Amino acid sequence: MISMIGLVGGLFLLMYLTLRGMNLFLAAPLCALLVAITGDVTVFSTDGTNNFVQGYMAGFASFTGAWFFMFLLGSLFGKMMEHTGTADALAAWIISKVGRNHAAFAVVATCAILTYGGVSVFIVAFSVYPMALSLFRDTNLPHRFIPAALAFGSVTFTMTSAGSPEIQNWIPIKFLGTTPLAAWEVSAIVSVVMAVTGFLWLQYMIKKACARGEVFELDEKHASAQHDLTVKDIADLPHPISGILPLVVVLGSSFLLHETLRQNALIVALLGGCLTLAATTHKYMKDVSGMINDGTTGALLAIGNTSAVVGFGFVAKLSPAFSVIVSTMIGIEGNALIGAAVAITVVAGLTGSASGGQTIALPELAPHYLDIGVDPEHLHRITAISSGALDTLPHNGYIVTTIRIICHETHKSAYWPMAALTVFIPVLGVVLAIVLMGLGL
C-alpha cells in the first residue's frame, strides 16, 4: 500500500513540479527518491542488488548513450537553419505558397512528413522549430502554440500509424510477429480522423487566443536573442532551396538507411543534412563559433532533461507497486483490445514514454492475448496508438525538451494546448480503432 502511494504520489509530484517550472535535474531524482523509499528500494548498496542510485543512473546513462549524437547533430542542424536565415527563407517561401492563414498547417505538415520519413520526433522538433518561429512571427500568431503544432505533427497521427518507421510502430513486431503495416486499413481511417480533428482543434485554439488579443511574443531574454537571427530583409536571405535540400537529404537518408542501420541511420542523415546546409549557405554563416556553441549547449540541455525523466521511469520500475499495476491492467476482463489499450496507456503514463510502456507491458501482455485468440495485427495497432496518449503527460522527456529547451516556453503557457492534441486526440484514435475492429474492419 505504501509502495503504491509512493509511486502514484511521486508521479503526480513530478508532474506538479514540472508544471511549476522546477529544474528537472532536481525534480526528477527527488521524486524518484520518494518512489524508492516508499517502495523499500535501497538508496545505496554494495552487493550489486537493485538500488535507487544504480537504477536512476542506469536510466539516465542509457538514454544519453543511445541518443547523444542524434541530439547533438539535430540541435546543430536546427541552429544552422536559424543562424543562416535559411529557416526564414523557407518560411517566406511557404507563406507565399500556402497563404498567411495556413502557417500552423505548414508546421504540422512538415513535422508529419519528417516523422513518417523516419526522423526521430526529437530531431524533428529541433529541425522544424526555426521555420515555425519564422512562420508564426510573420503571421503574428501566438508563439506559445508552436510546441503544440510541433508535437501534433510528430507524436500523434504519424508516429503510431501503419508503415511509420518510428520505434513505437516497430516494437510490437518483436512480440507479435506482425509487420509495420499491421491493420493498415484501420490505421488509415484513424490517422485521417486524428489529423483532421486535431488540426481543426489547433486552429480553433489559435483563433480563440488571437481573438483575446494574443500576438506573437517571446520573453525579453529570448526575444532579444532571436531578433537579429530572424528579422532580415528578404533580399538578404538564402534561396529557399537552401532549406528544402537539406531537409530532403535528412528525410531521404533516414528512409533509405532505416532498414540497415536502424537508429544509426539518423546519425548519417543528420550529418548529411548539416554538411548540405553548410555547403549551400556557407556565405551566410557570420558567427560560426556562436552557432556551434548554441547548438551544443542546446543539445546537452535537451538530452539532460530527457534523461532525467527516463531515470525516474527506471526507478519506478523497481517499485513493487509498478508490477502490481502492470499485472492489474493486463488482467482487466471484458473486451481484450480495451484491456490491452488501458494497460499500455497506463504503463506509458507511469514511465513517461510510449516506447517504454510498450517494452514493459508487451512481454506479459502479448502471450496472454495471443493465447485467447486476439488478432495480432489488431493488437499491434491498438498497442501503437494507445502508447501515444498518456505518455505525453507534463514530465514526458519530449514534452519538456520541446517546451523548455527548443521553444523557450513554460509549461504554464504551452503545455495545455499540447495536452489537448497529444493526449485527447490519441485517446479518440484508440476508441475509434477499437470500434472499427469490433465492426470487423
PDB file of C-alpha atoms in Angstrom, residues 69-343:
ATOM      1  CA  PHE A  69      24.848  12.005 -31.303  1.00  0.00           C
ATOM      2  CA  MET A  70      21.315  12.375 -32.648  1.00  0.00           C
ATOM      3  CA  PHE A  71      20.550  15.196 -30.215  1.00  0.00           C
ATOM      4  CA  LEU A  72      23.871  16.905 -30.960  1.00  0.00           C
ATOM      5  CA  LEU A  73      23.527  16.789 -34.746  1.00  0.00           C
ATOM      6  CA  GLY A  74      19.822  17.613 -34.590  1.00  0.00           C
ATOM      7  CA  SER A  75      20.451  20.687 -32.461  1.00  0.00           C
ATOM      8  CA  LEU A  76      23.301  21.813 -34.714  1.00  0.00           C
ATOM      9  CA  PHE A  77      21.110  21.322 -37.794  1.00  0.00           C
ATOM     10  CA  GLY A  78      18.378  23.469 -36.275  1.00  0.00           C
ATOM     11  CA  LYS A  79      20.796  26.213 -35.241  1.00  0.00           C
ATOM     12  CA  MET A  80      22.371  26.277 -38.689  1.00  0.00           C
ATOM     13  CA  MET A  81      18.913  26.699 -40.222  1.00  0.00           C
ATOM     14  CA  GLU A  82      18.254  29.535 -37.799  1.00  0.00           C
ATOM     15  CA  HIS A  83      21.574  31.416 -37.876  1.00  0.00           C
ATOM     16  CA  THR A  84      21.978  31.414 -41.641  1.00  0.00           C
ATOM     17  CA  GLY A  85      18.466  32.712 -42.268  1.00  0.00           C
ATOM     18  CA  THR A  86      17.571  29.514 -44.112  1.00  0.00           C
ATOM     19  CA  ALA A  87      14.564  28.964 -41.856  1.00  0.00           C
ATOM     20  CA  ASP A  88      13.358  32.495 -42.617  1.00  0.00           C
ATOM     21  CA  ALA A  89      13.757  31.938 -46.339  1.00  0.00           C
ATOM     22  CA  LEU A  90      11.883  28.640 -46.195  1.00  0.00           C
ATOM     23  CA  ALA A  91       9.128  30.203 -44.087  1.00  0.00           C
ATOM     24  CA  ALA A  92       8.703  33.102 -46.523  1.00  0.00           C
ATOM     25  CA  TRP A  93       8.502  30.672 -49.445  1.00  0.00           C
ATOM     26  CA  ILE A  94       5.901  28.518 -47.664  1.00  0.00           C
ATOM     27  CA  ILE A  95       3.775  31.569 -46.816  1.00  0.00           C
ATOM     28  CA  SER A  96       3.879  32.634 -50.467  1.00  0.00           C
ATOM     29  CA  LYS A  97       2.594  29.197 -51.495  1.00  0.00           C
ATOM     30  CA  VAL A  98       0.008  28.327 -48.835  1.00  0.00           C
ATOM     31  CA  GLY A  99      -1.000  31.797 -47.684  1.00  0.00           C
ATOM     32  CA  ARG A 100      -0.573  33.606 -44.393  1.00  0.00           C
ATOM     33  CA  ASN A 101      -3.627  31.907 -42.915  1.00  0.00           C
ATOM     34  CA  HIS A 102      -2.038  28.452 -43.127  1.00  0.00           C
ATOM     35  CA  ALA A 103       1.172  28.872 -41.118  1.00  0.00           C
ATOM     36  CA  ALA A 104       0.130  26.314 -38.500  1.00  0.00           C
ATOM     37  CA  PHE A 105      -0.760  23.816 -41.240  1.00  0.00           C
ATOM     38  CA  ALA A 106       2.698  24.245 -42.781  1.00  0.00           C
ATOM     39  CA  VAL A 107       4.373  23.436 -39.445  1.00  0.00           C
ATOM     40  CA  VAL A 108       2.186  20.396 -38.789  1.00  0.00           C
ATOM     41  CA  ALA A 109       2.620  19.069 -42.337  1.00  0.00           C
ATOM     42  CA  THR A 110       6.415  19.470 -42.278  1.00  0.00           C
ATOM     43  CA  CYS A 111       6.652  17.619 -38.962  1.00  0.00           C
ATOM     44  CA  ALA A 112       4.374  14.864 -40.242  1.00  0.00           C
ATOM     45  CA  ILE A 113       6.435  14.344 -43.409  1.00  0.00           C
ATOM     46  CA  LEU A 114       9.728  14.173 -41.497  1.00  0.00           C
ATOM     47  CA  THR A 115       8.317  11.876 -38.809  1.00  0.00           C
ATOM     48  CA  TYR A 116       6.815   9.471 -41.325  1.00  0.00           C
ATOM     49  CA  GLY A 117      10.120   9.594 -43.165  1.00  0.00           C
ATOM     50  CA  GLY A 118      11.899   8.140 -40.158  1.00  0.00           C
ATOM     51  CA  VAL A 119      13.345  11.224 -38.470  1.00  0.00           C
ATOM     52  CA  SER A 120      13.132  10.987 -34.663  1.00  0.00           C
ATOM     53  CA  VAL A 121      10.437  13.161 -33.090  1.00  0.00           C
ATOM     54  CA  PHE A 122      13.100  14.915 -31.001  1.00  0.00           C
ATOM     55  CA  ILE A 123      15.105  15.795 -34.077  1.00  0.00           C
ATOM     56  CA  VAL A 124      12.007  16.955 -35.935  1.00  0.00           C
ATOM     57  CA  ALA A 125      11.394  19.481 -33.165  1.00  0.00           C
ATOM     58  CA  PHE A 126      14.976  20.763 -33.380  1.00  0.00           C
ATOM     59  CA  SER A 127      14.846  20.971 -37.161  1.00  0.00           C
ATOM     60  CA  VAL A 128      11.404  22.495 -37.701  1.00  0.00           C
ATOM     61  CA  TYR A 129      11.309  24.996 -34.827  1.00  0.00           C
ATOM     62  CA  PRO A 130      13.373  27.682 -36.632  1.00  0.00           C
ATOM     63  CA  MET A 131      10.961  27.557 -39.574  1.00  0.00           C
ATOM     64  CA  ALA A 132       7.957  27.527 -37.225  1.00  0.00           C
ATOM     65  CA  LEU A 133       9.374  30.521 -35.390  1.00  0.00           C
ATOM     66  CA  SER A 134       9.578  32.490 -38.626  1.00  0.00           C
ATOM     67  CA  LEU A 135       6.129  31.395 -39.805  1.00  0.00           C
ATOM     68  CA  PHE A 136       4.396  32.302 -36.543  1.00  0.00           C
ATOM     69  CA  ARG A 137       6.290  35.594 -36.276  1.00  0.00           C
ATOM     70  CA  ASP A 138       5.498  36.637 -39.838  1.00  0.00           C
ATOM     71  CA  THR A 139       1.791  35.836 -39.370  1.00  0.00           C
ATOM     72  CA  ASN A 140       1.701  37.234 -35.795  1.00  0.00           C
ATOM     73  CA  LEU A 141       0.366  34.019 -34.255  1.00  0.00           C
ATOM     74  CA  PRO A 142       0.952  33.383 -30.509  1.00  0.00           C
ATOM     75  CA  HIS A 143       4.344  31.788 -30.006  1.00  0.00           C
ATOM     76  CA  ARG A 144       3.062  29.541 -27.209  1.00  0.00           C
ATOM     77  CA  PHE A 145       1.219  27.377 -29.765  1.00  0.00           C
ATOM     78  CA  ILE A 146       4.390  26.379 -31.609  1.00  0.00           C
ATOM     79  CA  PRO A 147       5.106  23.440 -29.233  1.00  0.00           C
ATOM     80  CA  ALA A 148       1.555  22.180 -29.799  1.00  0.00           C
ATOM     81  CA  ALA A 149       1.940  22.372 -33.580  1.00  0.00           C
ATOM     82  CA  LEU A 150       5.310  20.595 -33.469  1.00  0.00           C
ATOM     83  CA  ALA A 151       4.011  17.855 -31.180  1.00  0.00           C
ATOM     84  CA  PHE A 152       0.767  17.304 -33.053  1.00  0.00           C
ATOM     85  CA  GLY A 153       2.590  16.810 -36.349  1.00  0.00           C
ATOM     86  CA  SER A 154       5.131  14.463 -34.766  1.00  0.00           C
ATOM     87  CA  VAL A 155       3.750  12.287 -31.961  1.00  0.00           C
ATOM     88  CA  THR A 156       0.113  11.656 -32.894  1.00  0.00           C
ATOM     89  CA  PHE A 157      -1.240  10.525 -36.263  1.00  0.00           C
ATOM     90  CA  THR A 158       2.168   9.817 -37.829  1.00  0.00           C
ATOM     91  CA  MET A 159       4.251   8.289 -35.020  1.00  0.00           C
ATOM     92  CA  THR A 160       1.912   5.356 -34.392  1.00  0.00           C
ATOM     93  CA  SER A 161       0.342   4.830 -37.822  1.00  0.00           C
ATOM     94  CA  ALA A 162       0.810   1.831 -40.097  1.00  0.00           C
ATOM     95  CA  GLY A 163       4.041   1.998 -42.065  1.00  0.00           C
ATOM     96  CA  SER A 164       5.670   4.536 -39.770  1.00  0.00           C
ATOM     97  CA  PRO A 165       9.379   3.837 -39.206  1.00  0.00           C
ATOM     98  CA  GLU A 166       9.203   5.278 -35.662  1.00  0.00           C
ATOM     99  CA  ILE A 167      10.045   2.748 -32.938  1.00  0.00           C
ATOM    100  CA  GLN A 168       6.542   2.979 -31.450  1.00  0.00           C
ATOM    101  CA  ASN A 169       5.305   1.171 -34.569  1.00  0.00           C
ATOM    102  CA  TRP A 170       8.174  -1.331 -34.619  1.00  0.00           C
ATOM    103  CA  ILE A 171       8.427  -2.561 -31.033  1.00  0.00           C
ATOM    104  CA  PRO A 172       5.237  -4.706 -31.273  1.00  0.00           C
ATOM    105  CA  ILE A 173       6.700  -6.642 -34.233  1.00  0.00           C
ATOM    106  CA  LYS A 174       9.147  -8.434 -31.927  1.00  0.00           C
ATOM    107  CA  PHE A 175       6.398  -9.668 -29.624  1.00  0.00           C
ATOM    108  CA  LEU A 176       3.528 -10.226 -32.070  1.00  0.00           C
ATOM    109  CA  GLY A 177       5.231 -11.401 -35.256  1.00  0.00           C
ATOM    110  CA  THR A 178       3.496  -8.706 -37.302  1.00  0.00           C
ATOM    111  CA  THR A 179       4.733  -6.123 -39.815  1.00  0.00           C
ATOM    112  CA  PRO A 180       4.911  -2.296 -39.717  1.00  0.00           C
ATOM    113  CA  LEU A 181       1.760  -2.245 -41.883  1.00  0.00           C
ATOM    114  CA  ALA A 182      -0.324  -4.197 -39.362  1.00  0.00           C
ATOM    115  CA  ALA A 183      -4.040  -3.323 -39.558  1.00  0.00           C
ATOM    116  CA  TRP A 184      -3.304  -0.639 -42.132  1.00  0.00           C
ATOM    117  CA  GLU A 185      -6.958  -0.272 -43.138  1.00  0.00           C
ATOM    118  CA  VAL A 186      -7.982   0.726 -39.610  1.00  0.00           C
ATOM    119  CA  SER A 187      -4.846   2.807 -39.201  1.00  0.00           C
ATOM    120  CA  ALA A 188      -5.552   4.795 -42.370  1.00  0.00           C
ATOM    121  CA  ILE A 189      -9.028   5.794 -41.183  1.00  0.00           C
ATOM    122  CA  VAL A 190      -7.880   6.553 -37.637  1.00  0.00           C
ATOM    123  CA  SER A 191      -4.919   8.621 -38.841  1.00  0.00           C
ATOM    124  CA  VAL A 192      -7.105  10.767 -41.110  1.00  0.00           C
ATOM    125  CA  VAL A 193      -9.660  11.348 -38.340  1.00  0.00           C
ATOM    126  CA  MET A 194      -6.920  12.212 -35.832  1.00  0.00           C
ATOM    127  CA  ALA A 195      -5.203  14.553 -38.296  1.00  0.00           C
ATOM    128  CA  VAL A 196      -8.358  16.430 -39.295  1.00  0.00           C
ATOM    129  CA  THR A 197      -9.845  16.622 -35.807  1.00  0.00           C
ATOM    130  CA  GLY A 198      -6.583  17.664 -34.205  1.00  0.00           C
ATOM    131  CA  PHE A 199      -5.807  20.305 -36.789  1.00  0.00           C
ATOM    132  CA  LEU A 200      -9.279  21.838 -36.521  1.00  0.00           C
ATOM    133  CA  TRP A 201      -8.836  21.933 -32.743  1.00  0.00           C
ATOM    134  CA  LEU A 202      -5.422  23.578 -33.100  1.00  0.00           C
ATOM    135  CA  GLN A 203      -6.863  26.194 -35.451  1.00  0.00           C
ATOM    136  CA  TYR A 204      -9.742  26.830 -33.042  1.00  0.00           C
ATOM    137  CA  MET A 205      -7.384  27.333 -30.084  1.00  0.00           C
ATOM    138  CA  ILE A 206      -5.174  29.718 -32.041  1.00  0.00           C
ATOM    139  CA  LYS A 207      -8.112  31.752 -33.358  1.00  0.00           C
ATOM    140  CA  LYS A 208      -9.629  31.978 -29.899  1.00  0.00           C
ATOM    141  CA  ALA A 209      -6.316  33.189 -28.468  1.00  0.00           C
ATOM    142  CA  CYS A 210      -5.922  35.785 -31.221  1.00  0.00           C
ATOM    143  CA  ALA A 211      -9.478  36.999 -30.573  1.00  0.00           C
ATOM    144  CA  ARG A 212      -8.437  37.643 -26.963  1.00  0.00           C
ATOM    145  CA  GLY A 213      -5.649  39.846 -28.227  1.00  0.00           C
ATOM    146  CA  GLU A 214      -2.737  37.409 -28.068  1.00  0.00           C
ATOM    147  CA  VAL A 215       0.066  38.080 -30.544  1.00  0.00           C
ATOM    148  CA  PHE A 216       3.489  36.685 -31.326  1.00  0.00           C
ATOM    149  CA  GLU A 217       5.859  37.403 -28.462  1.00  0.00           C
ATOM    150  CA  LEU A 218       8.800  35.909 -26.608  1.00  0.00           C
ATOM    151  CA  ASP A 219      10.121  36.742 -23.187  1.00  0.00           C
ATOM    152  CA  GLU A 220      12.711  39.546 -23.190  1.00  0.00           C
ATOM    153  CA  LYS A 221      15.700  37.212 -22.883  1.00  0.00           C
ATOM    154  CA  HIS A 222      14.851  35.108 -25.923  1.00  0.00           C
ATOM    155  CA  ALA A 223      13.199  37.887 -27.905  1.00  0.00           C
ATOM    156  CA  SER A 224      16.438  39.858 -27.929  1.00  0.00           C
ATOM    157  CA  ALA A 225      18.413  36.754 -28.852  1.00  0.00           C
ATOM    158  CA  GLN A 226      16.062  35.922 -31.720  1.00  0.00           C
ATOM    159  CA  HIS A 227      15.704  39.422 -33.162  1.00  0.00           C
ATOM    160  CA  ASP A 228      18.986  39.553 -35.009  1.00  0.00           C
ATOM    161  CA  LEU A 229      18.555  35.998 -36.246  1.00  0.00           C
ATOM    162  CA  THR A 230      15.057  36.253 -37.660  1.00  0.00           C
ATOM    163  CA  VAL A 231      14.356  39.824 -38.703  1.00  0.00           C
ATOM    164  CA  LYS A 232      16.052  40.046 -42.059  1.00  0.00           C
ATOM    165  CA  ASP A 233      15.244  41.604 -45.385  1.00  0.00           C
ATOM    166  CA  ILE A 234      14.047  39.016 -47.894  1.00  0.00           C
ATOM    167  CA  ALA A 235      16.791  40.088 -50.300  1.00  0.00           C
ATOM    168  CA  ASP A 236      19.437  39.143 -47.717  1.00  0.00           C
ATOM    169  CA  LEU A 237      18.135  35.613 -47.205  1.00  0.00           C
ATOM    170  CA  PRO A 238      19.384  32.433 -48.881  1.00  0.00           C
ATOM    171  CA  HIS A 239      17.337  30.894 -51.671  1.00  0.00           C
ATOM    172  CA  PRO A 240      14.516  28.672 -50.319  1.00  0.00           C
ATOM    173  CA  ILE A 241      16.131  25.657 -51.976  1.00  0.00           C
ATOM    174  CA  SER A 242      18.879  26.027 -49.359  1.00  0.00           C
ATOM    175  CA  GLY A 243      16.328  24.986 -46.755  1.00  0.00           C
ATOM    176  CA  ILE A 244      14.499  22.401 -48.827  1.00  0.00           C
ATOM    177  CA  LEU A 245      17.559  20.470 -49.999  1.00  0.00           C
ATOM    178  CA  PRO A 246      18.982  19.686 -46.517  1.00  0.00           C
ATOM    179  CA  LEU A 247      15.544  18.537 -45.325  1.00  0.00           C
ATOM    180  CA  VAL A 248      15.292  16.265 -48.363  1.00  0.00           C
ATOM    181  CA  VAL A 249      18.742  14.841 -47.568  1.00  0.00           C
ATOM    182  CA  VAL A 250      17.732  14.142 -43.953  1.00  0.00           C
ATOM    183  CA  LEU A 251      14.397  12.632 -44.937  1.00  0.00           C
ATOM    184  CA  GLY A 252      15.754  10.584 -47.843  1.00  0.00           C
ATOM    185  CA  SER A 253      18.798   9.272 -45.993  1.00  0.00           C
ATOM    186  CA  SER A 254      16.873   8.235 -42.904  1.00  0.00           C
ATOM    187  CA  PHE A 255      14.242   6.483 -45.023  1.00  0.00           C
ATOM    188  CA  LEU A 256      16.716   4.633 -47.246  1.00  0.00           C
ATOM    189  CA  LEU A 257      19.073   3.615 -44.423  1.00  0.00           C
ATOM    190  CA  HIS A 258      16.499   2.825 -41.756  1.00  0.00           C
ATOM    191  CA  GLU A 259      16.269  -0.889 -42.534  1.00  0.00           C
ATOM    192  CA  THR A 260      20.027  -1.465 -42.485  1.00  0.00           C
ATOM    193  CA  LEU A 261      21.311   0.994 -39.882  1.00  0.00           C
ATOM    194  CA  ARG A 262      18.180   1.350 -37.740  1.00  0.00           C
ATOM    195  CA  GLN A 263      18.663   4.145 -35.191  1.00  0.00           C
ATOM    196  CA  ASN A 264      22.149   4.921 -36.508  1.00  0.00           C
ATOM    197  CA  ALA A 265      20.595   5.960 -39.808  1.00  0.00           C
ATOM    198  CA  LEU A 266      19.666   9.221 -38.098  1.00  0.00           C
ATOM    199  CA  ILE A 267      23.312   9.995 -37.390  1.00  0.00           C
ATOM    200  CA  VAL A 268      24.197   9.617 -41.063  1.00  0.00           C
ATOM    201  CA  ALA A 269      21.075  11.506 -42.179  1.00  0.00           C
ATOM    202  CA  LEU A 270      21.602  14.461 -39.847  1.00  0.00           C
ATOM    203  CA  LEU A 271      25.312  14.667 -40.620  1.00  0.00           C
ATOM    204  CA  GLY A 272      24.417  14.725 -44.311  1.00  0.00           C
ATOM    205  CA  GLY A 273      21.857  17.446 -43.638  1.00  0.00           C
ATOM    206  CA  CYS A 274      24.383  19.573 -41.747  1.00  0.00           C
ATOM    207  CA  LEU A 275      27.008  19.197 -44.472  1.00  0.00           C
ATOM    208  CA  THR A 276      24.480  20.007 -47.189  1.00  0.00           C
ATOM    209  CA  LEU A 277      23.348  23.072 -45.283  1.00  0.00           C
ATOM    210  CA  ALA A 278      26.948  24.200 -44.762  1.00  0.00           C
ATOM    211  CA  ALA A 279      27.677  23.798 -48.473  1.00  0.00           C
ATOM    212  CA  THR A 280      24.629  25.771 -49.620  1.00  0.00           C
ATOM    213  CA  THR A 281      24.702  28.554 -47.008  1.00  0.00           C
ATOM    214  CA  HIS A 282      28.365  28.956 -46.038  1.00  0.00           C
ATOM    215  CA  LYS A 283      28.461  32.613 -47.106  1.00  0.00           C
ATOM    216  CA  TYR A 284      25.590  33.375 -44.703  1.00  0.00           C
ATOM    217  CA  MET A 285      27.414  31.986 -41.670  1.00  0.00           C
ATOM    218  CA  LYS A 286      28.559  35.106 -39.809  1.00  0.00           C
ATOM    219  CA  ASP A 287      29.286  33.649 -36.367  1.00  0.00           C
ATOM    220  CA  VAL A 288      30.223  30.004 -36.726  1.00  0.00           C
ATOM    221  CA  SER A 289      31.621  29.725 -33.204  1.00  0.00           C
ATOM    222  CA  GLY A 290      28.490  31.195 -31.634  1.00  0.00           C
ATOM    223  CA  MET A 291      26.289  28.978 -33.781  1.00  0.00           C
ATOM    224  CA  ILE A 292      28.135  25.825 -32.712  1.00  0.00           C
ATOM    225  CA  ASN A 293      28.135  26.859 -29.046  1.00  0.00           C
ATOM    226  CA  ASP A 294      24.389  27.492 -29.122  1.00  0.00           C
ATOM    227  CA  GLY A 295      23.771  24.158 -30.836  1.00  0.00           C
ATOM    228  CA  THR A 296      25.894  22.060 -28.496  1.00  0.00           C
ATOM    229  CA  THR A 297      24.568  23.768 -25.362  1.00  0.00           C
ATOM    230  CA  GLY A 298      21.001  23.225 -26.522  1.00  0.00           C
ATOM    231  CA  ALA A 299      21.714  19.564 -27.225  1.00  0.00           C
ATOM    232  CA  LEU A 300      23.187  18.965 -23.769  1.00  0.00           C
ATOM    233  CA  LEU A 301      20.275  20.648 -22.011  1.00  0.00           C
ATOM    234  CA  ALA A 302      17.728  18.773 -24.112  1.00  0.00           C
ATOM    235  CA  ILE A 303      19.210  15.313 -23.647  1.00  0.00           C
ATOM    236  CA  GLY A 304      19.922  16.004 -19.968  1.00  0.00           C
ATOM    237  CA  ASN A 305      16.320  16.960 -19.226  1.00  0.00           C
ATOM    238  CA  THR A 306      15.005  13.948 -21.089  1.00  0.00           C
ATOM    239  CA  SER A 307      17.453  11.558 -19.430  1.00  0.00           C
ATOM    240  CA  ALA A 308      16.467  12.909 -16.021  1.00  0.00           C
ATOM    241  CA  VAL A 309      12.869  11.827 -16.636  1.00  0.00           C
ATOM    242  CA  VAL A 310      13.945   8.456 -18.060  1.00  0.00           C
ATOM    243  CA  GLY A 311      15.856   7.893 -14.825  1.00  0.00           C
ATOM    244  CA  PHE A 312      12.625   8.398 -12.878  1.00  0.00           C
ATOM    245  CA  GLY A 313      10.951   5.748 -15.036  1.00  0.00           C
ATOM    246  CA  PHE A 314      13.710   3.239 -14.313  1.00  0.00           C
ATOM    247  CA  VAL A 315      13.342   3.743 -10.548  1.00  0.00           C
ATOM    248  CA  ALA A 316       9.557   3.456 -10.859  1.00  0.00           C
ATOM    249  CA  LYS A 317      10.018   0.020 -12.441  1.00  0.00           C
ATOM    250  CA  LEU A 318      11.919  -1.120  -9.314  1.00  0.00           C
ATOM    251  CA  SER A 319       8.947  -0.346  -7.082  1.00  0.00           C
ATOM    252  CA  PRO A 320       6.750  -3.348  -6.134  1.00  0.00           C
ATOM    253  CA  ALA A 321       3.698  -1.210  -6.884  1.00  0.00           C
ATOM    254  CA  PHE A 322       4.729  -0.964 -10.529  1.00  0.00           C
ATOM    255  CA  SER A 323       4.473  -4.733 -11.036  1.00  0.00           C
ATOM    256  CA  VAL A 324       1.098  -4.737  -9.300  1.00  0.00           C
ATOM    257  CA  ILE A 325      -0.202  -2.002 -11.601  1.00  0.00           C
ATOM    258  CA  VAL A 326       1.038  -3.777 -14.730  1.00  0.00           C
ATOM    259  CA  SER A 327      -0.476  -7.107 -13.658  1.00  0.00           C
ATOM    260  CA  THR A 328      -3.787  -5.451 -12.737  1.00  0.00           C
ATOM    261  CA  MET A 329      -4.025  -3.627 -16.050  1.00  0.00           C
ATOM    262  CA  ILE A 330      -3.254  -6.749 -18.032  1.00  0.00           C
ATOM    263  CA  GLY A 331      -5.850  -8.701 -16.068  1.00  0.00           C
ATOM    264  CA  ILE A 332      -8.743  -6.391 -16.980  1.00  0.00           C
ATOM    265  CA  GLU A 333     -11.711  -8.507 -18.066  1.00  0.00           C
ATOM    266  CA  GLY A 334     -14.058  -7.815 -20.970  1.00  0.00           C
ATOM    267  CA  ASN A 335     -13.078  -6.753 -24.480  1.00  0.00           C
ATOM    268  CA  ALA A 336      -9.458  -7.852 -24.898  1.00  0.00           C
ATOM    269  CA  LEU A 337      -8.491  -4.842 -27.013  1.00  0.00           C
ATOM    270  CA  ILE A 338      -9.902  -2.439 -24.408  1.00  0.00           C
ATOM    271  CA  GLY A 339      -7.875  -4.191 -21.722  1.00  0.00           C
ATOM    272  CA  ALA A 340      -4.732  -4.012 -23.841  1.00  0.00           C
ATOM    273  CA  ALA A 341      -5.289  -0.328 -24.610  1.00  0.00           C
ATOM    274  CA  VAL A 342      -5.784   0.565 -20.939  1.00  0.00           C
ATOM    275  CA  ALA A 343      -2.723  -1.445 -19.889  1.00  0.00           C
TER     276      ALA A 343
END
